[in-house]
PDB file of C-alpha atoms in Angstrom:
ATOM      1  CA  MET A   1      10.559  48.462   1.830  1.00 41.00           C
ATOM      2  CA  SER A   2      10.357  44.879   1.305  1.00 47.00           C
ATOM      3  CA  VAL A   3       7.880  42.561   3.522  1.00 52.00           C
ATOM      4  CA  ALA A   4       8.778  38.987   5.041  1.00 59.00           C
ATOM      5  CA  LYS A   5       7.003  36.190   3.541  1.00 73.00           C
ATOM      6  CA  LYS A   6       4.777  34.155   5.931  1.00 82.00           C
ATOM      7  CA  GLN A   7       6.179  30.941   6.350  1.00 87.00           C
ATOM      8  CA  TYR A   8       3.437  28.105   5.854  1.00 92.00           C
ATOM      9  CA  LYS A   9       3.983  24.705   7.490  1.00 94.00           C
ATOM     10  CA  ARG A  10       0.987  23.617   5.607  1.00 97.00           C
ATOM     11  CA  VAL A  11      -0.347  25.389   2.594  1.00 98.00           C
ATOM     12  CA  THR A  12      -4.087  25.612   2.304  1.00 98.00           C
ATOM     13  CA  VAL A  13      -6.800  27.065   0.202  1.00 98.00           C
ATOM     14  CA  LYS A  14      -6.563  30.333   2.815  1.00 97.00           C
ATOM     15  CA  SER A  15      -2.823  30.316   2.292  1.00 97.00           C
ATOM     16  CA  LEU A  16      -3.215  31.214  -1.483  1.00 98.00           C
ATOM     17  CA  VAL A  17      -5.379  33.841  -1.319  1.00 97.00           C
ATOM     18  CA  GLU A  18      -3.241  35.458   1.475  1.00 97.00           C
ATOM     19  CA  MET A  19      -0.277  35.195  -0.978  1.00 97.00           C
ATOM     20  CA  LYS A  20      -1.993  36.811  -3.844  1.00 98.00           C
ATOM     21  CA  ALA A  21      -3.007  39.667  -1.328  1.00 97.00           C
ATOM     22  CA  ASN A  22       0.733  39.834  -0.188  1.00 96.00           C
ATOM     23  CA  LYS A  23       1.570  40.016  -3.835  1.00 97.00           C
ATOM     24  CA  GLU A  24       3.577  36.432  -3.229  1.00 97.00           C
ATOM     25  CA  LYS A  25       3.643  34.379  -6.401  1.00 98.00           C
ATOM     26  CA  ILE A  26       2.501  30.445  -5.887  1.00 98.00           C
ATOM     27  CA  SER A  27       4.284  27.984  -7.542  1.00 98.00           C
ATOM     28  CA  MET A  28       2.518  24.890  -8.731  1.00 98.00           C
ATOM     29  CA  LEU A  29       3.821  21.573 -10.432  1.00 98.00           C
ATOM     30  CA  THR A  30       1.773  18.600 -11.326  1.00 98.00           C
ATOM     31  CA  ALA A  31       2.650  15.179  -9.677  1.00 98.00           C
ATOM     32  CA  TYR A  32       1.481  11.820 -10.377  1.00 98.00           C
ATOM     33  CA  ASP A  33       2.978   9.346  -7.969  1.00 98.00           C
ATOM     34  CA  TYR A  34       4.654   8.940  -4.143  1.00 98.00           C
ATOM     35  CA  THR A  35       8.351   9.612  -5.016  1.00 98.00           C
ATOM     36  CA  MET A  36       7.777  12.505  -7.344  1.00 98.00           C
ATOM     37  CA  ALA A  37       5.246  14.410  -5.119  1.00 98.00           C
ATOM     38  CA  SER A  38       7.587  13.701  -2.035  1.00 98.00           C
ATOM     39  CA  ILE A  39      10.331  15.582  -4.105  1.00 98.00           C
ATOM     40  CA  VAL A  40       8.164  18.448  -5.548  1.00 98.00           C
ATOM     41  CA  ASP A  41       6.880  18.798  -1.705  1.00 98.00           C
ATOM     42  CA  GLY A  42      10.230  19.025  -0.323  1.00 98.00           C
ATOM     43  CA  ALA A  43      11.307  21.492  -2.789  1.00 98.00           C
ATOM     44  CA  GLY A  44       8.736  24.072  -1.453  1.00 98.00           C
ATOM     45  CA  ILE A  45       6.291  24.132  -4.079  1.00 98.00           C
ATOM     46  CA  ASP A  46       2.964  25.636  -3.098  1.00 98.00           C
ATOM     47  CA  VAL A  47       0.614  23.417  -5.133  1.00 98.00           C
ATOM     48  CA  ILE A  48       0.889  19.996  -6.405  1.00 98.00           C
ATOM     49  CA  LEU A  49      -1.894  19.313  -9.201  1.00 98.00           C
ATOM     50  CA  VAL A  50      -2.652  15.600  -9.512  1.00 98.00           C
ATOM     51  CA  GLY A  51      -3.570  16.629 -13.489  1.00 97.00           C
ATOM     52  CA  ASP A  52      -5.626  14.426 -16.044  1.00 96.00           C
ATOM     53  CA  SER A  53      -2.343  15.038 -17.759  1.00 95.00           C
ATOM     54  CA  ALA A  54      -1.440  11.618 -16.277  1.00 97.00           C
ATOM     55  CA  ALA A  55      -3.351  10.193 -19.182  1.00 97.00           C
ATOM     56  CA  ASN A  56      -0.762  11.829 -21.629  1.00 94.00           C
ATOM     57  CA  THR A  57       2.615  11.337 -19.314  1.00 95.00           C
ATOM     58  CA  MET A  58       1.732   8.406 -17.130  1.00 96.00           C
ATOM     59  CA  ALA A  59      -0.262   6.406 -19.924  1.00 96.00           C
ATOM     60  CA  GLY A  60       0.646   7.760 -23.315  1.00 94.00           C
ATOM     61  CA  HIS A  61      -2.922   8.507 -24.297  1.00 95.00           C
ATOM     62  CA  GLU A  62      -3.009  11.360 -27.036  1.00 91.00           C
ATOM     63  CA  THR A  63      -5.396  13.432 -25.136  1.00 91.00           C
ATOM     64  CA  THR A  64      -6.429  13.572 -21.297  1.00 93.00           C
ATOM     65  CA  LEU A  65     -10.021  12.106 -22.238  1.00 94.00           C
ATOM     66  CA  PRO A  66      -9.438   8.347 -21.436  1.00 95.00           C
ATOM     67  CA  ILE A  67      -8.368   8.519 -17.817  1.00 97.00           C
ATOM     68  CA  THR A  68     -11.221   7.553 -15.390  1.00 97.00           C
ATOM     69  CA  LEU A  69     -12.228   8.741 -11.833  1.00 98.00           C
ATOM     70  CA  ASP A  70     -10.904   5.431 -10.173  1.00 98.00           C
ATOM     71  CA  GLN A  71      -7.141   5.763 -11.925  1.00 98.00           C
ATOM     72  CA  MET A  72      -7.256   9.852 -10.888  1.00 98.00           C
ATOM     73  CA  ILE A  73      -7.928   8.317  -7.276  1.00 98.00           C
ATOM     74  CA  TYR A  74      -5.114   5.926  -7.504  1.00 98.00           C
ATOM     75  CA  HIS A  75      -2.768   8.974  -8.411  1.00 98.00           C
ATOM     76  CA  ALA A  76      -4.127  11.129  -5.841  1.00 98.00           C
ATOM     77  CA  SER A  77      -3.547   8.530  -3.207  1.00 98.00           C
ATOM     78  CA  SER A  78      -0.248   8.281  -4.153  1.00 98.00           C
ATOM     79  CA  VAL A  79       0.706  11.732  -4.096  1.00 98.00           C
ATOM     80  CA  ILE A  80      -1.104  12.448  -0.965  1.00 98.00           C
ATOM     81  CA  ARG A  81       1.269   9.972   0.661  1.00 98.00           C
ATOM     82  CA  GLY A  82       4.564  11.841  -0.313  1.00 98.00           C
ATOM     83  CA  ILE A  83       3.868  15.172   1.009  1.00 98.00           C
ATOM     84  CA  ASN A  84       3.871  17.140   4.079  1.00 98.00           C
ATOM     85  CA  ARG A  85       3.348  20.733   3.126  1.00 98.00           C
ATOM     86  CA  SER A  86       1.933  21.167  -0.498  1.00 98.00           C
ATOM     87  CA  LEU A  87      -1.824  21.849  -1.163  1.00 98.00           C
ATOM     88  CA  VAL A  88      -2.827  18.666  -3.284  1.00 98.00           C
ATOM     89  CA  VAL A  89      -5.470  19.797  -6.034  1.00 98.00           C
ATOM     90  CA  VAL A  90      -7.016  17.015  -8.088  1.00 98.00           C
ATOM     91  CA  ASP A  91      -8.836  16.918 -11.686  1.00 98.00           C
ATOM     92  CA  LEU A  92     -11.949  15.966 -12.038  1.00 98.00           C
ATOM     93  CA  PRO A  93     -11.498  13.664 -15.100  1.00 96.00           C
ATOM     94  CA  PHE A  94     -13.700  14.002 -18.470  1.00 94.00           C
ATOM     95  CA  GLY A  95     -17.282  12.799 -17.869  1.00 92.00           C
ATOM     96  CA  SER A  96     -17.430  12.715 -14.013  1.00 94.00           C
ATOM     97  CA  TYR A  97     -19.040  16.377 -13.855  1.00 94.00           C
ATOM     98  CA  GLN A  98     -19.943  17.792 -17.123  1.00 90.00           C
ATOM     99  CA  SER A  99     -23.793  16.559 -17.322  1.00 86.00           C
ATOM    100  CA  ASP A 100     -25.011  16.257 -13.853  1.00 94.00           C
ATOM    101  CA  PRO A 101     -24.371  18.118 -10.767  1.00 97.00           C
ATOM    102  CA  LYS A 102     -25.288  15.332  -8.429  1.00 97.00           C
ATOM    103  CA  GLU A 103     -22.676  12.679 -10.413  1.00 97.00           C
ATOM    104  CA  ALA A 104     -20.305  15.670 -10.137  1.00 97.00           C
ATOM    105  CA  LEU A 105     -20.536  15.635  -6.439  1.00 98.00           C
ATOM    106  CA  ARG A 106     -20.860  12.426  -5.987  1.00 98.00           C
ATOM    107  CA  SER A 107     -17.126  11.924  -7.933  1.00 98.00           C
ATOM    108  CA  ALA A 108     -15.917  14.682  -5.813  1.00 98.00           C
ATOM    109  CA  ILE A 109     -16.475  13.161  -2.684  1.00 98.00           C
ATOM    110  CA  ARG A 110     -15.027   9.906  -4.070  1.00 98.00           C
ATOM    111  CA  ILE A 111     -11.904  11.927  -4.570  1.00 98.00           C
ATOM    112  CA  MET A 112     -11.998  13.835  -1.280  1.00 98.00           C
ATOM    113  CA  LYS A 113     -12.594  10.136   0.673  1.00 98.00           C
ATOM    114  CA  GLU A 114     -10.768   7.791  -1.145  1.00 98.00           C
ATOM    115  CA  SER A 115      -7.396   9.767  -2.084  1.00 98.00           C
ATOM    116  CA  GLY A 116      -7.248  12.520   0.808  1.00 98.00           C
ATOM    117  CA  GLY A 117      -6.622  15.132  -1.739  1.00 98.00           C
ATOM    118  CA  HIS A 118      -7.681  18.777  -0.495  1.00 98.00           C
ATOM    119  CA  ALA A 119      -9.428  19.973  -3.598  1.00 98.00           C
ATOM    120  CA  VAL A 120     -10.758  19.638  -6.779  1.00 98.00           C
ATOM    121  CA  LYS A 121     -10.319  21.184 -10.350  1.00 98.00           C
ATOM    122  CA  LEU A 122     -12.919  21.396 -13.137  1.00 97.00           C
ATOM    123  CA  GLU A 123     -12.564  22.822 -16.628  1.00 95.00           C
ATOM    124  CA  GLY A 124     -14.988  25.368 -17.802  1.00 95.00           C
ATOM    125  CA  GLY A 125     -17.326  28.429 -16.795  1.00 96.00           C
ATOM    126  CA  LYS A 126     -20.994  29.013 -16.927  1.00 96.00           C
ATOM    127  CA  GLU A 127     -21.880  25.623 -18.725  1.00 94.00           C
ATOM    128  CA  ILE A 128     -20.715  23.966 -15.423  1.00 96.00           C
ATOM    129  CA  LYS A 129     -22.020  26.335 -12.910  1.00 97.00           C
ATOM    130  CA  ASP A 130     -24.452  24.280 -11.392  1.00 97.00           C
ATOM    131  CA  SER A 131     -21.958  21.394 -10.804  1.00 97.00           C
ATOM    132  CA  ILE A 132     -19.524  23.593  -9.104  1.00 98.00           C
ATOM    133  CA  LYS A 133     -21.932  25.055  -6.867  1.00 98.00           C
ATOM    134  CA  ARG A 134     -23.202  21.703  -5.581  1.00 98.00           C
ATOM    135  CA  ILE A 135     -19.526  20.672  -5.058  1.00 98.00           C
ATOM    136  CA  LEU A 136     -18.843  23.965  -3.107  1.00 98.00           C
ATOM    137  CA  ASN A 137     -22.098  23.415  -1.082  1.00 98.00           C
ATOM    138  CA  ALA A 138     -20.692  19.935   0.185  1.00 98.00           C
ATOM    139  CA  GLY A 139     -17.748  21.901   1.622  1.00 98.00           C
ATOM    140  CA  ILE A 140     -15.072  20.792  -0.769  1.00 98.00           C
ATOM    141  CA  PRO A 141     -12.746  23.431  -2.470  1.00 98.00           C
ATOM    142  CA  VAL A 142     -12.902  23.932  -6.069  1.00 98.00           C
ATOM    143  CA  MET A 143     -10.290  25.386  -8.435  1.00 98.00           C
ATOM    144  CA  GLY A 144     -11.717  26.543 -11.757  1.00 98.00           C
ATOM    145  CA  HIS A 145     -10.135  26.268 -15.094  1.00 97.00           C
ATOM    146  CA  LEU A 146     -10.429  28.424 -18.170  1.00 97.00           C
ATOM    147  CA  GLY A 147      -8.929  29.084 -21.505  1.00 94.00           C
ATOM    148  CA  LEU A 148      -7.737  26.416 -23.363  1.00 86.00           C
ATOM    149  CA  THR A 149      -9.582  23.429 -21.630  1.00 81.00           C
ATOM    150  CA  PRO A 150      -8.020  20.139 -22.829  1.00 74.00           C
ATOM    151  CA  GLN A 151     -11.077  17.992 -21.968  1.00 73.00           C
ATOM    152  CA  SER A 152     -12.845  20.126 -24.710  1.00 64.00           C
ATOM    153  CA  ILE A 153     -10.072  19.329 -27.316  1.00 58.00           C
ATOM    154  CA  TYR A 154     -12.693  18.124 -29.822  1.00 53.00           C
ATOM    155  CA  LYS A 155     -14.633  21.128 -29.563  1.00 59.00           C
ATOM    156  CA  PHE A 156     -11.953  23.213 -30.160  1.00 56.00           C
ATOM    157  CA  GLY A 157     -10.051  21.290 -32.499  1.00 54.00           C
ATOM    158  CA  THR A 158      -6.571  22.587 -31.580  1.00 54.00           C
ATOM    159  CA  TYR A 159      -4.548  23.358 -28.602  1.00 58.00           C
ATOM    160  CA  THR A 160      -4.014  26.987 -30.085  1.00 72.00           C
ATOM    161  CA  VAL A 161      -4.235  30.023 -27.783  1.00 75.00           C
ATOM    162  CA  ARG A 162      -7.837  30.962 -26.682  1.00 77.00           C
ATOM    163  CA  ALA A 163      -9.518  33.849 -26.295  1.00 72.00           C
ATOM    164  CA  LYS A 164      -7.981  35.933 -28.790  1.00 72.00           C
ATOM    165  CA  GLU A 165     -11.037  37.219 -30.221  1.00 82.00           C
ATOM    166  CA  GLU A 166     -13.205  39.886 -28.136  1.00 85.00           C
ATOM    167  CA  ALA A 167     -16.497  37.494 -27.723  1.00 89.00           C
ATOM    168  CA  GLU A 168     -14.404  34.875 -26.034  1.00 89.00           C
ATOM    169  CA  ALA A 169     -12.375  37.018 -23.895  1.00 93.00           C
ATOM    170  CA  GLU A 170     -15.311  38.983 -22.686  1.00 96.00           C
ATOM    171  CA  LYS A 171     -16.709  35.463 -22.049  1.00 95.00           C
ATOM    172  CA  LEU A 172     -13.688  34.591 -20.225  1.00 96.00           C
ATOM    173  CA  LYS A 173     -13.571  37.297 -18.001  1.00 97.00           C
ATOM    174  CA  SER A 174     -17.432  36.772 -17.050  1.00 97.00           C
ATOM    175  CA  ASP A 175     -16.544  33.331 -16.347  1.00 97.00           C
ATOM    176  CA  ALA A 176     -13.640  34.309 -14.054  1.00 98.00           C
ATOM    177  CA  LYS A 177     -15.747  36.578 -12.048  1.00 98.00           C
ATOM    178  CA  MET A 178     -18.545  34.163 -11.840  1.00 98.00           C
ATOM    179  CA  LEU A 179     -15.949  31.634 -10.392  1.00 98.00           C
ATOM    180  CA  GLU A 180     -14.941  33.795  -7.742  1.00 98.00           C
ATOM    181  CA  LYS A 181     -18.766  35.072  -6.925  1.00 98.00           C
ATOM    182  CA  ILE A 182     -19.806  31.362  -6.281  1.00 98.00           C
ATOM    183  CA  GLY A 183     -16.730  30.636  -3.981  1.00 98.00           C
ATOM    184  CA  CYS A 184     -14.167  29.108  -5.779  1.00 98.00           C
ATOM    185  CA  PHE A 185     -10.667  29.559  -4.413  1.00 98.00           C
ATOM    186  CA  ALA A 186      -8.341  29.917  -7.509  1.00 98.00           C
ATOM    187  CA  VAL A 187      -8.350  29.629 -11.048  1.00 98.00           C
ATOM    188  CA  VAL A 188      -6.019  28.410 -13.815  1.00 98.00           C
ATOM    189  CA  LEU A 189      -5.784  30.019 -16.836  1.00 98.00           C
ATOM    190  CA  GLU A 190      -4.184  28.289 -19.858  1.00 96.00           C
ATOM    191  CA  LYS A 191      -2.835  29.352 -22.902  1.00 95.00           C
ATOM    192  CA  VAL A 192      -4.388  33.031 -23.123  1.00 95.00           C
ATOM    193  CA  PRO A 193      -2.902  36.188 -24.058  1.00 95.00           C
ATOM    194  CA  ALA A 194      -1.055  37.785 -21.296  1.00 96.00           C
ATOM    195  CA  LYS A 195      -2.410  41.232 -21.651  1.00 96.00           C
ATOM    196  CA  LEU A 196      -6.090  39.536 -21.108  1.00 97.00           C
ATOM    197  CA  ALA A 197      -4.432  36.931 -18.199  1.00 97.00           C
ATOM    198  CA  LYS A 198      -3.375  40.406 -16.507  1.00 98.00           C
ATOM    199  CA  GLU A 199      -6.735  41.704 -16.450  1.00 97.00           C
ATOM    200  CA  VAL A 200      -8.597  38.900 -15.112  1.00 98.00           C
ATOM    201  CA  ALA A 201      -6.085  38.463 -12.434  1.00 98.00           C
ATOM    202  CA  GLU A 202      -6.618  42.343 -11.523  1.00 98.00           C
ATOM    203  CA  SER A 203     -10.349  42.023 -11.733  1.00 98.00           C
ATOM    204  CA  ILE A 204     -10.637  39.084  -9.166  1.00 98.00           C
ATOM    205  CA  SER A 205      -9.497  38.456  -5.450  1.00 97.00           C
ATOM    206  CA  ILE A 206      -8.711  34.782  -5.873  1.00 98.00           C
ATOM    207  CA  PRO A 207      -5.455  33.690  -7.100  1.00 98.00           C
ATOM    208  CA  VAL A 208      -5.102  33.238 -11.015  1.00 98.00           C
ATOM    209  CA  ILE A 209      -2.633  30.615 -12.037  1.00 98.00           C
ATOM    210  CA  GLY A 210      -1.336  30.890 -15.547  1.00 98.00           C
ATOM    211  CA  ILE A 211       0.280  28.120 -17.607  1.00 97.00           C
ATOM    212  CA  GLY A 212       0.946  29.907 -21.262  1.00 96.00           C
ATOM    213  CA  ALA A 213      -0.657  33.262 -19.834  1.00 97.00           C
ATOM    214  CA  GLY A 214       2.294  35.608 -19.238  1.00 97.00           C
ATOM    215  CA  ASN A 215       3.786  37.046 -16.104  1.00 97.00           C
ATOM    216  CA  GLY A 216       0.836  39.225 -14.891  1.00 98.00           C
ATOM    217  CA  VAL A 217      -1.229  36.469 -12.907  1.00 98.00           C
ATOM    218  CA  ASP A 218      -0.362  35.160  -9.367  1.00 98.00           C
ATOM    219  CA  GLY A 219       1.302  32.213 -10.002  1.00 98.00           C
ATOM    220  CA  GLN A 220       2.667  29.244 -12.453  1.00 98.00           C
ATOM    221  CA  VAL A 221       1.754  25.781 -13.414  1.00 98.00           C
ATOM    222  CA  LEU A 222       3.914  23.294 -15.476  1.00 98.00           C
ATOM    223  CA  VAL A 223       3.546  19.752 -15.921  1.00 97.00           C
ATOM    224  CA  VAL A 224       6.750  18.286 -14.237  1.00 98.00           C
ATOM    225  CA  HIS A 225       7.697  15.788 -17.015  1.00 97.00           C
ATOM    226  CA  ASP A 226       7.633  18.494 -19.292  1.00 97.00           C
ATOM    227  CA  MET A 227       9.992  21.108 -17.162  1.00 97.00           C
ATOM    228  CA  LEU A 228      12.395  18.472 -16.293  1.00 98.00           C
ATOM    229  CA  GLY A 229      12.774  17.560 -19.800  1.00 97.00           C
ATOM    230  CA  MET A 230      11.742  14.076 -19.760  1.00 96.00           C
ATOM    231  CA  THR A 231       9.452  14.738 -22.992  1.00 93.00           C
ATOM    232  CA  LYS A 232      11.240  15.877 -26.034  1.00 89.00           C
ATOM    233  CA  GLU A 233       8.179  16.036 -28.735  1.00 86.00           C
ATOM    234  CA  PHE A 234       6.308  19.016 -26.666  1.00 86.00           C
ATOM    235  CA  ASN A 235       7.719  22.665 -27.307  1.00 90.00           C
ATOM    236  CA  PRO A 236       5.608  25.034 -26.447  1.00 91.00           C
ATOM    237  CA  ARG A 237       6.473  28.800 -26.197  1.00 92.00           C
ATOM    238  CA  PHE A 238       5.608  28.883 -22.170  1.00 95.00           C
ATOM    239  CA  LEU A 239       7.634  25.941 -21.377  1.00 96.00           C
ATOM    240  CA  ARG A 240      11.135  26.539 -19.851  1.00 97.00           C
ATOM    241  CA  ARG A 241      12.896  23.559 -19.477  1.00 97.00           C
ATOM    242  CA  TYR A 242      15.073  23.314 -16.093  1.00 98.00           C
ATOM    243  CA  LEU A 243      16.731  19.865 -16.925  1.00 98.00           C
ATOM    244  CA  ASP A 244      17.081  17.677 -19.675  1.00 97.00           C
ATOM    245  CA  LEU A 245      16.442  14.136 -18.117  1.00 98.00           C
ATOM    246  CA  HIS A 246      15.659  12.590 -21.476  1.00 97.00           C
ATOM    247  CA  THR A 247      19.316  12.888 -22.087  1.00 98.00           C
ATOM    248  CA  GLU A 248      20.435  12.154 -18.665  1.00 98.00           C
ATOM    249  CA  MET A 249      18.313   9.209 -18.437  1.00 98.00           C
ATOM    250  CA  THR A 250      19.090   7.722 -21.726  1.00 98.00           C
ATOM    251  CA  ASN A 251      22.803   7.928 -21.163  1.00 98.00           C
ATOM    252  CA  ALA A 252      22.346   6.235 -17.719  1.00 98.00           C
ATOM    253  CA  PHE A 253      20.551   3.497 -19.062  1.00 98.00           C
ATOM    254  CA  GLU A 254      22.999   2.885 -22.016  1.00 98.00           C
ATOM    255  CA  SER A 255      25.911   2.582 -19.479  1.00 98.00           C
ATOM    256  CA  TYR A 256      23.820   0.488 -17.199  1.00 98.00           C
ATOM    257  CA  HIS A 257      23.079  -1.760 -20.690  1.00 98.00           C
ATOM    258  CA  LYS A 258      26.745  -1.920 -21.267  1.00 98.00           C
ATOM    259  CA  ASP A 259      27.958  -2.470 -17.915  1.00 98.00           C
ATOM    260  CA  VAL A 260      25.566  -5.500 -17.232  1.00 98.00           C
ATOM    261  CA  LYS A 261      26.691  -6.802 -20.939  1.00 98.00           C
ATOM    262  CA  SER A 262      30.375  -6.647 -20.210  1.00 98.00           C
ATOM    263  CA  GLY A 263      30.275  -8.157 -16.890  1.00 97.00           C
ATOM    264  CA  ASP A 264      31.161  -4.775 -15.243  1.00 97.00           C
ATOM    265  CA  PHE A 265      28.307  -4.917 -12.956  1.00 98.00           C
ATOM    266  CA  PRO A 266      28.297  -5.813 -10.588  1.00 98.00           C
ATOM    267  CA  ASN A 267      31.604  -5.695  -9.193  1.00 97.00           C
ATOM    268  CA  GLU A 268      33.079  -7.127  -5.960  1.00 96.00           C
ATOM    269  CA  ASN A 269      32.090  -4.023  -4.027  1.00 97.00           C
ATOM    270  CA  GLU A 270      28.456  -4.430  -5.260  1.00 97.00           C
ATOM    271  CA  GLN A 271      27.474  -8.078  -3.984  1.00 96.00           C
ATOM    272  CA  TYR A 272      27.670 -10.040  -0.937  1.00 96.00           C
TER     273      TYR A 272
END
């Protein structure tokens, strides 16, 4: 017998825990600006992640490392102005939380106060436990992030699948339980084996959101530019392209260029 899904006027951290309990999958996409956020929110997406992936998609950097706290606040405040329903989670950027729990709290407070974001996300497990606890103690919701953690790319040396070996898998499972215990409301698992991700999701009561982590988790997240096909060079196995906007936009720009050059645009109906 099917159970009617609860309709959420506003999605909160509590909503996500309820969704997991009700076996309702959670949808999550990135957004970095007002216009995209308003479209994503209007489509009914549960969670919008203002990701430090803005360093790649919006600024063209090779890694997520260069983006600053000020820039994250700018993107997050733009997104907040475009939403009515979605929960907005904001990445704490590299260097703003790793070494000093007090600095982590200051960074999280700035995001919450200056952007209006609803929660923050931090990459890592027991290594950043004290920073997470300091933020949580201030009443700020925290989403964890385990597996492939892009801010540690130079430590790993590659974007390959993580936790394939037993020792790393055991650490990931331990870290996930630790994040739940100290009070995180959800965890992102990036690029880990599907079997392991399913095991983690079944072992904790908070939602596990996957990216490249199979279908046994509680929800999925993708970078919006990737799933819309605006990017061409990024082709991981986990990515499903729902549109080919790169081609569509190129065709539109070429048509506009041609019409301007020929004098066809604007025509008599497109002028005052």
